[in-house]
Every structure is written in C-alpha cells, then in structure tokens.
mmCIF file of C-alpha atoms (C1' of nucleotides) in Angstrom:
data_model
loop_
_atom_site.group_PDB
_atom_site.id
_atom_site.type_symbol
_atom_site.label_atom_id
_atom_site.label_comp_id
_atom_site.label_asym_id
_atom_site.label_seq_id
_atom_site.Cartn_x
_atom_site.Cartn_y
_atom_site.Cartn_z
ATOM 1 C CA MET W 25 4.868 -0.866 -23.622
ATOM 2 C CA LYS W 26 2.388 -0.895 -20.792
ATOM 3 C CA PRO W 27 -0.321 -3.514 -21.142
ATOM 4 C CA LEU W 28 -3.879 -2.412 -21.681
ATOM 5 C CA THR W 29 -5.051 -4.259 -18.596
ATOM 6 C CA ASP W 30 -3.221 -1.829 -16.359
ATOM 7 C CA SER W 31 -4.812 1.175 -18.021
ATOM 8 C CA ILE W 32 -8.253 -0.309 -17.845
ATOM 9 C CA GLU W 33 -7.780 -1.191 -14.205
ATOM 10 C CA ALA W 34 -6.591 2.308 -13.421
ATOM 11 C CA PHE W 35 -9.456 3.828 -15.334
ATOM 12 C CA ILE W 36 -12.058 1.862 -13.436
ATOM 13 C CA LYS W 37 -10.413 2.682 -10.148
ATOM 14 C CA SER W 38 -10.445 6.341 -11.034
ATOM 15 C CA LEU W 39 -14.173 6.065 -11.613
ATOM 16 C CA LEU W 40 -14.494 4.719 -8.107
ATOM 17 C CA GLU W 41 -12.793 7.714 -6.570
ATOM 18 C CA GLU W 42 -14.852 10.546 -5.161
ATOM 19 C CA GLY W 43 -16.192 8.312 -2.458
ATOM 20 C CA GLN W 44 -18.500 6.478 -4.804
ATOM 21 C CA ALA W 45 -18.934 2.969 -3.572
ATOM 22 C CA GLN W 46 -19.936 1.710 -6.991
ATOM 23 C CA VAL W 47 -20.012 2.504 -10.689
ATOM 24 C CA ASP W 48 -21.887 1.184 -13.638
ATOM 25 C CA VAL W 49 -20.133 0.787 -16.952
ATOM 26 C CA GLN W 50 -21.085 -0.616 -20.292
ATOM 27 C CA ARG W 51 -18.776 -3.288 -21.452
ATOM 28 C CA ASN W 52 -18.969 -2.529 -25.149
ATOM 29 C CA GLU W 53 -18.587 1.169 -24.614
ATOM 30 C CA LEU W 54 -15.522 0.680 -22.439
ATOM 31 C CA ALA W 55 -14.043 -1.732 -24.948
ATOM 32 C CA GLN W 56 -14.588 0.739 -27.718
ATOM 33 C CA TYR W 57 -12.944 3.466 -25.677
ATOM 34 C CA PHE W 58 -9.863 1.323 -25.207
ATOM 35 C CA ARG W 59 -10.096 -0.164 -28.684
ATOM 36 C CA CYS W 60 -10.022 -3.719 -27.496
ATOM 37 C CA ALA W 61 -12.202 -6.789 -27.491
ATOM 38 C CA PRO W 62 -15.103 -6.631 -25.044
ATOM 39 C CA SER W 63 -13.893 -9.791 -23.408
ATOM 40 C CA GLN W 64 -10.803 -7.857 -22.416
ATOM 41 C CA ILE W 65 -12.965 -5.904 -20.013
ATOM 42 C CA THR W 66 -14.283 -9.125 -18.583
ATOM 43 C CA TYR W 67 -10.729 -10.312 -18.188
ATOM 44 C CA VAL W 68 -9.662 -7.242 -16.249
ATOM 45 C CA LEU W 69 -12.661 -7.491 -13.965
ATOM 46 C CA SER W 70 -12.133 -11.134 -13.262
ATOM 47 C CA THR W 71 -8.454 -10.794 -12.493
ATOM 48 C CA ARG W 72 -8.377 -7.508 -10.572
ATOM 49 C CA PHE W 73 -11.769 -6.824 -9.149
ATOM 50 C CA THR W 74 -12.465 -9.994 -7.255
ATOM 51 C CA PRO W 75 -13.812 -10.213 -3.721
ATOM 52 C CA ASP W 76 -10.271 -10.827 -2.523
ATOM 53 C CA HIS W 77 -9.394 -7.484 -3.995
ATOM 54 C CA GLY W 78 -12.331 -5.970 -2.198
ATOM 55 C CA TYR W 79 -14.846 -5.745 -5.024
ATOM 56 C CA VAL W 80 -17.883 -7.527 -6.270
ATOM 57 C CA ILE W 81 -19.292 -7.441 -9.770
ATOM 58 C CA GLU W 82 -22.882 -7.666 -10.858
ATOM 59 C CA SER W 83 -24.145 -7.349 -14.365
ATOM 60 C CA ARG W 84 -27.142 -7.509 -16.594
ATOM 61 C CA ARG W 85 -27.303 -8.518 -20.241
ATOM 62 C CA GLY W 86 -29.595 -7.448 -22.999
ATOM 63 C CA GLY W 87 -30.752 -3.994 -23.953
ATOM 64 C CA GLY W 88 -29.672 -1.442 -21.400
ATOM 65 C CA GLY W 89 -27.292 -3.956 -19.904
ATOM 66 C CA TYR W 90 -24.468 -2.869 -17.639
ATOM 67 C CA ILE W 91 -21.692 -4.015 -15.393
ATOM 68 C CA ARG W 92 -21.682 -2.715 -11.866
ATOM 69 C CA ILE W 93 -18.466 -2.654 -9.890
ATOM 70 C CA VAL W 94 -19.005 -2.385 -6.149
ATOM 71 C CA ARG W 95 -16.224 -1.639 -3.746
ATOM 72 C CA LEU W 96 -16.700 -3.397 -0.458
ATOM 73 C CA ARG W 97 -16.404 -1.217 2.575
ATOM 74 C CA GLU W 98 -14.126 -2.556 5.168
ATOM 75 C CA SER W 99 -15.523 -3.569 8.478
ATOM 76 C CA ARG W 100 -12.117 -4.066 9.907
ATOM 77 C CA GLY W 101 -12.281 -6.511 12.734
ATOM 78 C CA SER W 102 -14.878 -8.852 11.388
ATOM 79 C CA ASN W 103 -13.271 -9.101 8.009
ATOM 80 C CA LEU W 104 -9.911 -9.890 9.543
ATOM 81 C CA LEU W 105 -11.458 -12.705 11.474
ATOM 82 C CA TYR W 106 -13.064 -13.970 8.321
ATOM 83 C CA LEU W 107 -9.748 -13.901 6.515
ATOM 84 C CA ILE W 108 -8.010 -15.719 9.317
ATOM 85 C CA ASN W 109 -10.632 -18.338 9.921
ATOM 86 C CA LYS W 110 -12.162 -18.944 6.547
ATOM 87 C CA ARG W 111 -10.430 -17.416 3.598
ATOM 88 C CA ILE W 112 -6.994 -18.707 4.435
ATOM 89 C CA GLY W 113 -7.494 -22.380 4.755
ATOM 90 C CA ASP W 114 -4.589 -24.660 5.263
ATOM 91 C CA SER W 115 -3.325 -23.677 1.843
ATOM 92 C CA ILE W 116 -3.283 -20.498 -0.190
ATOM 93 C CA SER W 117 -1.649 -19.415 -3.445
ATOM 94 C CA GLN W 118 0.708 -16.509 -3.804
ATOM 95 C CA ARG W 119 -1.782 -14.817 -6.084
ATOM 96 C CA ASP W 120 -4.567 -14.987 -3.576
ATOM 97 C CA SER W 121 -2.289 -13.825 -0.788
ATOM 98 C CA GLU W 122 -1.288 -10.909 -2.925
ATOM 99 C CA ALA W 123 -4.891 -9.885 -3.421
ATOM 100 C CA ILE W 124 -5.647 -10.116 0.277
ATOM 101 C CA ILE W 125 -2.614 -8.115 1.278
ATOM 102 C CA SER W 126 -3.333 -5.420 -1.277
ATOM 103 C CA GLN W 127 -6.832 -5.136 -0.026
ATOM 104 C CA LEU W 128 -5.636 -4.682 3.543
ATOM 105 C CA PHE W 129 -3.507 -1.814 2.363
ATOM 106 C CA THR W 130 -6.255 -0.272 0.276
ATOM 107 C CA SER W 131 -8.618 -0.316 3.203
ATOM 108 C CA ASP W 132 -6.036 1.260 5.495
ATOM 109 C CA VAL W 133 -5.609 -1.678 7.780
ATOM 110 C CA VAL W 134 -1.867 -1.792 7.161
ATOM 111 C CA THR W 135 0.625 0.717 5.808
ATOM 112 C CA GLU W 136 2.261 0.361 2.445
ATOM 113 C CA ASN W 137 5.536 -0.712 4.003
ATOM 114 C CA GLU W 138 3.766 -3.306 6.076
ATOM 115 C CA ALA W 139 2.051 -4.635 2.995
ATOM 116 C CA ARG W 140 5.397 -4.902 1.263
ATOM 117 C CA LEU W 141 6.853 -6.799 4.184
ATOM 118 C CA MET W 142 3.973 -9.212 4.118
ATOM 119 C CA ARG W 143 4.326 -9.767 0.405
ATOM 120 C CA ALA W 144 8.004 -10.457 0.866
ATOM 121 C CA ALA W 145 7.275 -12.954 3.614
ATOM 122 C CA VAL W 146 4.869 -14.984 1.496
ATOM 123 C CA SER W 147 6.714 -14.660 -1.793
ATOM 124 C CA GLY W 148 7.888 -17.659 -3.715
ATOM 125 C CA GLU W 149 11.515 -16.870 -2.923
ATOM 126 C CA ALA W 150 10.842 -16.661 0.782
ATOM 127 C CA ILE W 151 8.914 -19.890 0.908
ATOM 128 C CA ASN W 152 11.287 -21.987 -1.036
ATOM 129 C CA LEU W 153 9.741 -25.426 -0.779
ATOM 130 C CA PRO W 154 8.368 -28.127 -3.054
ATOM 131 C CA VAL W 155 5.044 -27.029 -4.492
ATOM 132 C CA ALA W 156 3.254 -29.558 -2.371
ATOM 133 C CA PHE W 157 4.234 -27.717 0.816
ATOM 134 C CA LYS W 158 4.526 -24.205 -0.476
ATOM 135 C CA ASP W 159 0.919 -23.134 -0.283
ATOM 136 C CA ALA W 160 0.423 -24.807 3.043
ATOM 137 C CA LEU W 161 3.296 -22.994 4.655
ATOM 138 C CA ARG W 162 2.284 -19.726 3.084
ATOM 139 C CA ALA W 163 -1.104 -20.103 4.696
ATOM 140 C CA SER W 164 0.430 -20.506 8.091
ATOM 141 C CA VAL W 165 2.834 -17.583 7.715
ATOM 142 C CA LEU W 166 0.099 -15.320 6.442
ATOM 143 C CA ARG W 167 -2.237 -16.352 9.207
ATOM 144 C CA GLN W 168 0.285 -15.536 11.907
ATOM 145 C CA MET W 169 0.776 -12.105 10.450
ATOM 146 C CA LEU W 170 -2.946 -11.486 10.298
ATOM 147 C CA LEU W 171 -3.316 -12.618 13.879
ATOM 148 C CA GLU W 172 -0.679 -10.110 14.818
ATOM 149 C CA ILE W 173 -2.576 -7.366 13.006
ATOM 150 C CA ALA W 174 -5.816 -8.396 14.639
ATOM 151 C CA SER W 175 -4.198 -8.029 18.023
ATOM 152 C CA ARG W 176 -3.516 -4.380 17.321
ATOM 153 C CA ALA W 177 -7.199 -3.655 17.135
ATOM 154 C CA GLU W 178 -7.587 -2.257 20.645
ATOM 155 C CA GLU W 179 -5.453 0.812 20.183
ATOM 156 C CA ASP W 180 -5.965 2.375 16.779
ATOM 157 C CA ASP W 181 -9.608 1.593 16.193
ATOM 158 C CA SER W 182 -10.403 5.023 14.837
ATOM 159 C CA MET K 26 38.026 -10.711 -26.482
ATOM 160 C CA LYS K 27 35.963 -9.229 -23.679
ATOM 161 C CA PRO K 28 33.000 -11.378 -22.768
ATOM 162 C CA LEU K 29 29.537 -10.106 -23.431
ATOM 163 C CA THR K 30 28.591 -10.461 -19.789
ATOM 164 C CA ASP K 31 30.855 -7.582 -18.875
ATOM 165 C CA SER K 32 29.336 -5.279 -21.449
ATOM 166 C CA ILE K 33 25.829 -6.140 -20.417
ATOM 167 C CA GLU K 34 26.689 -5.649 -16.791
ATOM 168 C CA ALA K 35 28.262 -2.282 -17.530
ATOM 169 C CA PHE K 36 25.308 -1.260 -19.629
ATOM 170 C CA ILE K 37 22.819 -2.009 -16.893
ATOM 171 C CA LYS K 38 24.928 -0.225 -14.356
ATOM 172 C CA SER K 39 25.065 2.798 -16.579
ATOM 173 C CA LEU K 40 21.292 2.788 -16.645
ATOM 174 C CA LEU K 41 21.356 2.917 -12.876
ATOM 175 C CA GLU K 42 23.453 6.064 -12.824
ATOM 176 C CA GLU K 43 21.800 9.410 -12.363
ATOM 177 C CA GLY K 44 20.757 8.474 -8.878
ATOM 178 C CA GLN K 45 17.967 6.214 -10.054
ATOM 179 C CA ALA K 46 17.448 3.484 -7.519
ATOM 180 C CA GLN K 47 15.924 1.207 -10.118
ATOM 181 C CA VAL K 48 15.430 0.590 -13.820
ATOM 182 C CA ASP K 49 13.081 -1.489 -15.871
ATOM 183 C CA VAL K 50 14.351 -3.336 -18.911
ATOM 184 C CA GLN K 51 12.871 -5.762 -21.362
ATOM 185 C CA ARG K 52 14.731 -8.974 -21.642
ATOM 186 C CA ASN K 53 14.122 -9.554 -25.338
ATOM 187 C CA GLU K 54 14.897 -5.994 -26.238
ATOM 188 C CA LEU K 55 18.162 -6.048 -24.328
ATOM 189 C CA ALA K 56 19.090 -9.372 -25.862
ATOM 190 C CA GLN K 57 18.407 -8.027 -29.305
ATOM 191 C CA TYR K 58 20.519 -4.989 -28.604
ATOM 192 C CA PHE K 59 23.447 -7.181 -27.650
ATOM 193 C CA ARG K 60 22.623 -9.814 -30.258
ATOM 194 C CA CYS K 61 22.594 -12.640 -27.812
ATOM 195 C CA ALA K 62 20.175 -15.203 -26.453
ATOM 196 C CA PRO K 63 17.625 -13.801 -24.004
ATOM 197 C CA SER K 64 18.793 -16.245 -21.397
ATOM 198 C CA GLN K 65 22.118 -14.484 -21.491
ATOM 199 C CA ILE K 66 20.449 -11.531 -19.833
ATOM 200 C CA THR K 67 19.090 -13.808 -17.174
ATOM 201 C CA TYR K 68 22.565 -15.159 -16.674
ATOM 202 C CA VAL K 69 24.092 -11.736 -16.174
ATOM 203 C CA LEU K 70 21.397 -10.753 -13.722
ATOM 204 C CA SER K 71 21.760 -13.909 -11.718
ATOM 205 C CA THR K 72 25.514 -13.683 -11.484
ATOM 206 C CA ARG K 73 26.124 -9.955 -11.089
ATOM 207 C CA PHE K 74 22.985 -8.425 -9.687
ATOM 208 C CA THR K 75 22.377 -10.550 -6.641
ATOM 209 C CA PRO K 76 21.808 -9.300 -3.096
ATOM 210 C CA ASP K 77 25.495 -9.991 -2.513
ATOM 211 C CA HIS K 78 26.191 -7.349 -5.059
ATOM 212 C CA GLY K 79 23.583 -5.080 -3.610
ATOM 213 C CA TYR K 80 20.700 -5.606 -5.990
ATOM 214 C CA VAL K 81 17.358 -7.328 -6.171
ATOM 215 C CA ILE K 82 15.448 -8.304 -9.254
ATOM 216 C CA GLU K 83 11.718 -8.428 -9.816
ATOM 217 C CA SER K 84 9.971 -9.268 -13.022
ATOM 218 C CA ARG K 85 6.696 -9.850 -14.712
ATOM 219 C CA ARG K 86 5.913 -12.071 -17.669
ATOM 220 C CA GLY K 87 3.397 -11.808 -20.450
ATOM 221 C CA GLY K 88 2.510 -8.869 -22.621
ATOM 222 C CA GLY K 89 4.083 -5.705 -21.291
ATOM 223 C CA GLY K 90 6.422 -7.769 -19.150
ATOM 224 C CA TYR K 91 9.637 -6.358 -17.751
ATOM 225 C CA ILE K 92 12.607 -6.955 -15.508
ATOM 226 C CA ARG K 93 13.211 -4.455 -12.745
ATOM 227 C CA ILE K 94 16.651 -4.072 -11.258
ATOM 228 C CA VAL K 95 16.628 -2.403 -7.848
ATOM 229 C CA ARG K 96 19.781 -1.153 -6.235
ATOM 230 C CA LEU K 97 19.732 -1.659 -2.489
ATOM 231 C CA ARG K 98 20.561 1.355 -0.430
ATOM 232 C CA GLU K 99 23.552 1.307 1.794
ATOM 233 C CA SER K 100 21.995 0.843 5.181
ATOM 234 C CA ARG K 101 20.870 3.787 7.151
ATOM 235 C CA GLY K 102 22.791 3.518 10.361
ATOM 236 C CA SER K 103 22.426 -0.204 10.526
ATOM 237 C CA ASN K 104 24.181 -2.677 8.358
ATOM 238 C CA LEU K 105 21.286 -4.185 6.505
ATOM 239 C CA LEU K 106 23.375 -5.582 3.705
ATOM 240 C CA TYR K 107 25.633 -7.259 6.185
ATOM 241 C CA LEU K 108 22.672 -8.830 7.898
ATOM 242 C CA ILE K 109 21.282 -10.044 4.619
ATOM 243 C CA ASN K 110 24.443 -11.420 3.151
ATOM 244 C CA LYS K 111 26.409 -12.616 6.130
ATOM 245 C CA ARG K 112 24.551 -12.826 9.350
ATOM 246 C CA ILE K 113 21.581 -14.719 8.025
ATOM 247 C CA GLY K 114 23.106 -17.789 6.523
ATOM 248 C CA ASP K 115 21.019 -20.514 5.066
ATOM 249 C CA SER K 116 19.750 -21.238 8.520
ATOM 250 C CA ILE K 117 18.916 -19.133 11.544
ATOM 251 C CA SER K 118 17.295 -19.769 14.901
ATOM 252 C CA GLN K 119 14.248 -17.975 16.182
ATOM 253 C CA ARG K 120 16.347 -16.486 18.946
ATOM 254 C CA ASP K 121 18.825 -14.971 16.517
ATOM 255 C CA SER K 122 16.036 -13.677 14.303
ATOM 256 C CA GLU K 123 14.535 -12.040 17.317
ATOM 257 C CA ALA K 124 17.805 -10.285 18.042
ATOM 258 C CA ILE K 125 18.077 -8.971 14.521
ATOM 259 C CA ILE K 126 14.517 -7.745 14.425
ATOM 260 C CA SER K 127 14.808 -6.016 17.771
ATOM 261 C CA GLN K 128 17.968 -4.337 16.662
ATOM 262 C CA LEU K 129 16.225 -3.005 13.576
ATOM 263 C CA PHE K 130 13.480 -1.584 15.710
ATOM 264 C CA THR K 131 15.860 -0.089 18.228
ATOM 265 C CA SER K 132 17.820 1.617 15.515
ATOM 266 C CA ASP K 133 14.645 3.001 13.970
ATOM 267 C CA VAL K 134 14.866 1.088 10.749
ATOM 268 C CA VAL K 135 11.434 -0.401 11.208
ATOM 269 C CA THR K 136 8.410 0.618 13.245
ATOM 270 C CA GLU K 137 7.158 -1.350 16.165
ATOM 271 C CA ASN K 138 4.257 -2.735 14.169
ATOM 272 C CA GLU K 139 6.615 -3.800 11.420
ATOM 273 C CA ALA K 140 8.831 -5.537 13.918
ATOM 274 C CA ARG K 141 5.827 -7.377 15.289
ATOM 275 C CA LEU K 142 4.844 -8.485 11.826
ATOM 276 C CA MET K 143 8.304 -9.798 11.190
ATOM 277 C CA ARG K 144 8.346 -11.698 14.444
ATOM 278 C CA ALA K 145 5.014 -13.232 13.573
ATOM 279 C CA ALA K 146 6.321 -14.305 10.183
ATOM 280 C CA VAL K 147 9.347 -16.108 11.575
ATOM 281 C CA SER K 148 7.681 -17.483 14.672
ATOM 282 C CA GLY K 149 7.564 -21.158 15.393
ATOM 283 C CA GLU K 150 3.818 -21.256 14.746
ATOM 284 C CA ALA K 151 4.193 -19.639 11.342
ATOM 285 C CA ILE K 152 6.989 -21.915 10.272
ATOM 286 C CA ASN K 153 5.526 -25.156 11.286
ATOM 287 C CA LEU K 154 8.044 -27.640 9.948
ATOM 288 C CA PRO K 155 10.329 -30.380 11.182
ATOM 289 C CA VAL K 156 13.279 -28.878 12.984
ATOM 290 C CA ALA K 157 15.559 -29.879 10.160
ATOM 291 C CA PHE K 158 13.816 -27.440 7.811
ATOM 292 C CA LYS K 159 12.587 -24.862 10.240
ATOM 293 C CA ASP K 160 15.685 -22.756 10.582
ATOM 294 C CA ALA K 161 16.424 -22.944 6.897
ATOM 295 C CA LEU K 162 13.047 -21.630 5.941
ATOM 296 C CA ARG K 163 13.153 -18.977 8.612
ATOM 297 C CA ALA K 164 16.377 -17.737 7.108
ATOM 298 C CA SER K 165 14.827 -17.354 3.721
ATOM 299 C CA VAL K 166 11.685 -15.653 4.977
ATOM 300 C CA LEU K 167 13.691 -13.251 7.095
ATOM 301 C CA ARG K 168 16.055 -12.518 4.257
ATOM 302 C CA GLN K 169 13.261 -11.633 1.880
ATOM 303 C CA MET K 170 11.824 -9.243 4.394
ATOM 304 C CA LEU K 171 15.171 -7.586 4.922
ATOM 305 C CA LEU K 172 15.654 -7.321 1.181
ATOM 306 C CA GLU K 173 12.336 -5.585 1.015
ATOM 307 C CA ILE K 174 13.388 -3.134 3.675
ATOM 308 C CA ALA K 175 16.674 -2.520 1.949
ATOM 309 C CA SER K 176 14.916 -1.644 -1.268
ATOM 310 C CA ARG K 177 12.555 0.866 0.264
ATOM 311 C CA ALA K 178 12.610 4.313 -1.211
ATOM 312 C CA GLU K 179 14.817 6.824 0.481
ATOM 313 C CA GLU K 180 12.316 9.052 2.196
ATOM 314 C CA ASP K 181 12.329 8.863 5.924
ATOM 315 C CA ASP K 182 16.086 8.765 6.318
ATOM 316 C CA SER K 183 16.117 10.650 9.569
ATOM 317 C "C1'" DT C 20 -56.257 -7.533 -23.438
ATOM 318 C "C1'" DA C 21 -53.282 -11.256 -22.700
ATOM 319 C "C1'" DC C 22 -49.962 -14.265 -24.214
ATOM 320 C "C1'" DT C 23 -46.222 -15.868 -26.998
ATOM 321 C "C1'" DA C 24 -42.761 -15.587 -30.576
ATOM 322 C "C1'" DT C 25 -39.230 -12.915 -32.591
ATOM 323 C "C1'" DT C 26 -35.554 -9.863 -32.736
ATOM 324 C "C1'" DG C 27 -31.861 -6.934 -31.433
ATOM 325 C "C1'" DA C 28 -28.857 -5.618 -27.804
ATOM 326 C "C1'" DA C 29 -26.114 -6.515 -24.454
ATOM 327 C "C1'" DT C 30 -22.894 -9.607 -21.424
ATOM 328 C "C1'" DA C 31 -20.498 -14.419 -20.457
ATOM 329 C "C1'" DT C 32 -17.482 -18.079 -21.605
ATOM 330 C "C1'" DC C 33 -13.787 -20.421 -23.353
ATOM 331 C "C1'" DA C 34 -10.143 -21.712 -26.064
ATOM 332 C "C1'" DA C 35 -6.510 -20.227 -29.076
ATOM 333 C "C1'" DA C 36 -2.918 -17.113 -30.254
ATOM 334 C "C1'" DG C 37 0.491 -13.713 -28.877
ATOM 335 C "C1'" DA C 38 3.947 -11.754 -25.828
ATOM 336 C "C1'" DT C 39 6.954 -11.966 -22.340
ATOM 337 C "C1'" DG C 40 10.285 -13.780 -18.917
ATOM 338 C "C1'" DG C 41 12.344 -18.415 -16.499
ATOM 339 C "C1'" DT C 42 14.909 -22.870 -16.320
ATOM 340 C "C1'" DC C 43 18.171 -26.039 -17.369
ATOM 341 C "C1'" DA C 44 21.391 -28.686 -19.593
ATOM 342 C "C1'" DA C 45 24.602 -28.927 -23.210
ATOM 343 C "C1'" DA C 46 28.071 -26.797 -26.024
ATOM 344 C "C1'" DC C 47 31.667 -23.610 -26.133
ATOM 345 C "C1'" DC C 48 35.949 -21.294 -24.952
ATOM 346 C "C1'" DG C 49 40.040 -19.676 -22.541
ATOM 347 C "C1'" DC N 4 38.018 -26.823 -15.006
ATOM 348 C "C1'" DG N 5 35.247 -22.570 -14.624
ATOM 349 C "C1'" DG N 6 32.837 -18.992 -16.625
ATOM 350 C "C1'" DT N 7 30.036 -17.917 -20.933
ATOM 351 C "C1'" DT N 8 26.677 -18.636 -24.566
ATOM 352 C "C1'" DT N 9 22.998 -20.881 -26.740
ATOM 353 C "C1'" DG N 10 18.643 -23.185 -27.572
ATOM 354 C "C1'" DA N 11 14.825 -26.041 -26.524
ATOM 355 C "C1'" DC N 12 11.084 -26.171 -23.566
ATOM 356 C "C1'" DC N 13 8.209 -24.181 -19.807
ATOM 357 C "C1'" DA N 14 5.192 -20.787 -17.102
ATOM 358 C "C1'" DT N 15 2.600 -16.759 -16.912
ATOM 359 C "C1'" DC N 16 0.027 -12.858 -18.478
ATOM 360 C "C1'" DT N 17 -2.494 -10.503 -22.258
ATOM 361 C "C1'" DT N 18 -5.439 -10.075 -26.283
ATOM 362 C "C1'" DT N 19 -8.691 -11.612 -29.541
ATOM 363 C "C1'" DG N 20 -12.606 -13.950 -31.660
ATOM 364 C "C1'" DA N 21 -16.149 -17.313 -32.103
ATOM 365 C "C1'" DT N 22 -20.092 -18.943 -29.840
ATOM 366 C "C1'" DA N 23 -23.494 -19.099 -26.127
ATOM 367 C "C1'" DT N 24 -26.638 -16.919 -22.981
ATOM 368 C "C1'" DT N 25 -29.747 -13.475 -21.189
ATOM 369 C "C1'" DC N 26 -32.745 -9.556 -21.278
ATOM 370 C "C1'" DA N 27 -35.991 -5.856 -23.082
ATOM 371 C "C1'" DA N 28 -38.834 -4.387 -26.480
ATOM 372 C "C1'" DT N 29 -41.798 -5.277 -30.051
ATOM 373 C "C1'" DA N 30 -44.605 -7.728 -33.194
ATOM 374 C "C1'" DG N 31 -48.024 -11.082 -33.907
ATOM 375 C "C1'" DT N 32 -52.200 -13.589 -32.682
ATOM 376 C "C1'" DA N 33 -56.556 -15.058 -30.757
#
DNA sequence: TACTATTGAATATCAAAGATGGTCAAACCG
DNA sequence: CGGTTTGACCATCTTTGATATTCAATAGTA
C-alpha cells in the first residue's frame, strides 16, 4: 500500500507542471481531498518541498488563508557555487545530499544516471564509517563531484 | 526437512521470473506467508541475494515501506559483475580505480561525464583519510557506483 | 468616524501512536 | 561446528489529534 505522502507529493508536483512557477493551495481543502489530517499536508511540505529540494513555502493564516509553493528557478552556475561553498559544509547528512542531488536532476544540471551515480557514491553503504566521520566524508565526496560538474560549465551552457 | 530459507529463496526467485528485473515485497507480509520471524526474510536476503549472487537490495521503512530486490544484468560487453565481486576487493588504489573507470568509458558502459564524476568521487581529495583507510573506503565507494551501473535499466544496450 | 474587542477561519507546531524494515545475539538443529 | 530460526530492541517514516498562533471581518463603543 502506497503511503499517502507520495500521492500528495505527486499531486502538488502535478499542479506545478505547465510551467507555473508557483501554486496556491488551501491546506484544509487539500486534506479533505485526501481524507487526512491537515497536518499531513504540512508534513509533506516540510519533508519534500524544502529549499534543498528547490522549493520555498509561504503561507498565510486566517480567513482566506493559503499555502503557496514556489519552485525555484535554477541559475545554474551561481547555485552550484553556493552548494559547493556554503550548503555543503564540512559535514552533510545523507538525507540532505539526497535532496541536493535530486534537485540537480530536476533542474537538468545532471542526467538521471548521473544523479544515481552520485547517490550511490554518498550512500551509507558506500561511506561505511563510524557516524562521527560519515557525514564529514560524505561532504568531501559530494563536493568533489560538484566541482567536477561545475567544471563542465563552459561547454553545455545552453 | 528442507529449510525454510530455500523455500523463501525459491519464492523470491520465482517472483523475478517473467523478465522482471526487480520486485518489491513487504517483509512482514512475506514473513506471515511463510509463518516465520520477519528477520528470517532479512537473513535470506543477506545470504542469497548479495551482489555476489547478482542482486542488490534497497528498502524503505515506515508506513508503505518495502524491500526491493534488483537483479543485476549480466554485463554488456564488459564484465561488471566480475569487477564488482572480484577485482575490487576490500581495498583498491586510485591508480587501479582509474584503470577500471577508463575501461568502462572506453567500452561505452558509461559516458565521459559519468566517468569524470566517478573519478572525482574516488579521488584523493574526495577521500581524505589516513592511508590506512583510504583504499578501503575507495573500494566501497567505487563498488556502490558499479552496483548502480549494473542495476540500470536495459535501454541503451547498443 | 475611529478605535478596539470579539469571533470565526485558517495555518503552525509538536508529541504520540502506528507502520514498517534493520540489527544482533542467543537458541536451535543437523 | 555451521547454517537456520527466533525474539527483543532499534531506527525511520507516516498519520493523527490536541493545542497554539495568526489573520480578516465584524460588532461594539465613544
């Protein structure tokens, strides 16, 4: 049985198709549609529509309230530099890496196969170390891969 | 009396017939079906569905969780499984990794960009550890990437 | 008119409960 | 002894509900 979260995520993403950079939804309405608790919607948004995933959320309470999901448009080079220099510190979790890699794929910076390779390289099985070192090494592996991608920039900057 | 392991193994393999490269199962459900402890399923998977046997396992916990068994393809023109199981031991030098990666590129198993990514991931800068651990970790990172390649869908089998 | 209090309509938060799979060591069995 | 089986305990992800917070509209008041 597929979890509700996946359906909700897919539904929201389908709303964002058609080139729309953002959508407004009503939390209660959405919850009613999926027959779940309203906080379920909040949960989906906070686990799958984070900035790392390439989205930001804004919302307003009270009468006529709404939740706005905005998809960030990729400005390739600059964002890569940000990821390399700021976002990846000297330590990063597998979860966060996952989000970053997925976003690179979504915004067409890497192919699906490349994304898979990157995920494999930073997976828990690949980096088989005591927890204390794990995230640190993952950061350094991920950074080297991003640097490699950044160095491609010259050619295929469509 | 035939051990349960054998039946479970056979059952899973039968699921993989019909050309399917992968199946999803639920651990509890399977365990219930065979009237055994759930960890029995884990045991079977970890003893009979390893990369040595030509399989990889992925899984997800929580509601709607599953275990996915992926059958690795017999290499396309280049002995991926051999590389994974024999050539990469529990330790490999950067030089040897380089040779393997180049070979994969030369034999059209991976693209140039993919090869570059892999080199970045196993480079000395990425795996910044004392020499004693360096080669060991490189082996595991490289292996995971090769496993990923070996589980790719059969599309571009030119 | 202005200003404030009240109310109803949303969303946010957080912790608990539920639903899976993972690990590991001990018991079991041939 | 080596492979199998089990069970207790752990980790992770999902779902729900109670409670808090915020906002808009309206009612009340001088």
